[in-house]
C-alpha positions as a LaTeX table, in Angstrom:
\begin{tabular}{lrrr}
\hline
Residue & $x$ (\AA) & $y$ (\AA) & $z$ (\AA) \\
\hline
Leu1 & 12.33 & 29.36 & 1.25 \\
Leu2 & 14.84 & 28.06 & 3.73 \\
Gly3 & 13.70 & 24.98 & 5.58 \\
Ser4 & 11.19 & 24.10 & 2.87 \\
Arg5 & 10.73 & 20.69 & 1.32 \\
Val6 & 9.00 & 19.26 & $-1.70$ \\
Val7 & 6.94 & 16.09 & $-1.42$ \\
Leu8 & 6.20 & 14.27 & $-4.67$ \\
Cys9 & 3.72 & 11.49 & $-4.51$ \\
Gly10 & 2.46 & 9.18 & $-7.17$ \\
Asp11 & 2.82 & 5.79 & $-8.75$ \\
Arg12 & 4.92 & 5.61 & $-11.90$ \\
Tyr13 & 3.37 & 2.22 & $-12.67$ \\
Gln14 & $-0.11$ & 3.64 & $-13.08$ \\
His15 & $-1.35$ & 6.33 & $-15.44$ \\
Ala16 & 1.21 & 7.83 & $-17.80$ \\
Ser17 & 2.37 & 11.37 & $-17.17$ \\
Val18 & 1.71 & 14.23 & $-19.52$ \\
Ala19 & 4.62 & 15.31 & $-21.71$ \\
Arg20 & 7.53 & 16.61 & $-19.60$ \\
Gly21 & 5.72 & 15.52 & $-16.47$ \\
Ser22 & 7.55 & 12.31 & $-15.57$ \\
Val23 & 9.25 & 13.86 & $-12.56$ \\
Leu24 & 9.25 & 10.70 & $-10.43$ \\
Arg25 & 10.83 & 8.59 & $-13.18$ \\
Leu26 & 13.47 & 11.24 & $-13.85$ \\
Leu27 & 14.37 & 11.59 & $-10.18$ \\
Glu28 & 14.76 & 7.84 & $-9.86$ \\
Ala29 & 16.71 & 7.37 & $-13.10$ \\
Glu30 & 18.89 & 10.47 & $-13.13$ \\
Ala31 & 19.24 & 11.57 & $-9.51$ \\
Gly32 & 19.30 & 8.13 & $-7.90$ \\
Leu33 & 16.35 & 8.95 & $-5.64$ \\
Met34 & 15.15 & 5.88 & $-3.78$ \\
Pro35 & 11.34 & 6.01 & $-3.53$ \\
Ala36 & 9.41 & 4.95 & $-0.46$ \\
Glu37 & 7.08 & 2.05 & $-1.07$ \\
Val38 & 3.71 & 1.29 & 0.48 \\
Arg39 & 3.52 & $-2.46$ & 0.98 \\
Thr40 & 0.38 & $-2.82$ & 3.09 \\
Ile41 & $-3.05$ & $-2.27$ & 1.57 \\
Arg42 & $-5.04$ & $-0.10$ & 3.96 \\
Arg43 & $-7.80$ & 1.31 & 1.80 \\
Gln44 & $-9.72$ & $-1.95$ & 1.37 \\
Ser45 & $-10.54$ & $-4.66$ & 3.91 \\
Gly46 & $-11.61$ & $-8.30$ & 4.12 \\
Arg47 & $-12.03$ & $-10.36$ & 0.96 \\
Tyr48 & $-11.98$ & $-7.21$ & $-1.15$ \\
Arg49 & $-8.44$ & $-6.54$ & 0.13 \\
Asp50 & $-7.52$ & $-10.10$ & $-0.89$ \\
Ala51 & $-8.78$ & $-9.44$ & $-4.40$ \\
Val52 & $-6.90$ & $-6.14$ & $-4.66$ \\
Ala53 & $-3.68$ & $-7.73$ & $-3.37$ \\
Arg54 & $-3.91$ & $-10.48$ & $-5.99$ \\
Leu55 & $-4.57$ & $-7.96$ & $-8.76$ \\
Ala56 & $-1.65$ & $-5.77$ & $-7.60$ \\
Ala57 & 0.65 & $-8.82$ & $-7.63$ \\
Gly58 & $-0.29$ & $-9.53$ & $-11.25$ \\
Arg59 & $-2.48$ & $-12.53$ & $-10.38$ \\
Val60 & $-5.39$ & $-11.18$ & $-12.40$ \\
Ala61 & $-7.40$ & $-14.40$ & $-12.74$ \\
Ala62 & $-7.18$ & $-15.06$ & $-8.99$ \\
Gly63 & $-8.15$ & $-11.46$ & $-8.15$ \\
Leu64 & $-11.12$ & $-11.54$ & $-10.52$ \\
Ala65 & $-12.19$ & $-14.88$ & $-9.04$ \\
Val66 & $-12.39$ & $-13.30$ & $-5.58$ \\
Leu67 & $-14.36$ & $-10.35$ & $-6.96$ \\
Asp68 & $-16.70$ & $-12.83$ & $-8.65$ \\
Glu69 & $-17.18$ & $-14.68$ & $-5.33$ \\
Leu70 & $-18.14$ & $-11.35$ & $-3.79$ \\
Gly71 & $-20.70$ & $-10.81$ & $-6.53$ \\
Trp72 & $-18.84$ & $-7.83$ & $-7.97$ \\
\hline
\end{tabular}
């Protein structure tokens, strides 16, 4: 349809795609598509957000320490 658009959303760093389903990776690698990036965690809050931010940054021990402080 004219005036239509396709919105693809996902995270290529998380779960692997099914065979032939790596559309986001292909668009980045072959078509030069620059993905938008979410940089602010909005789903969690407080100390839990701190733990998630540390885990997302690869600081696993620090993130788990915060979760342990929270009793989780």
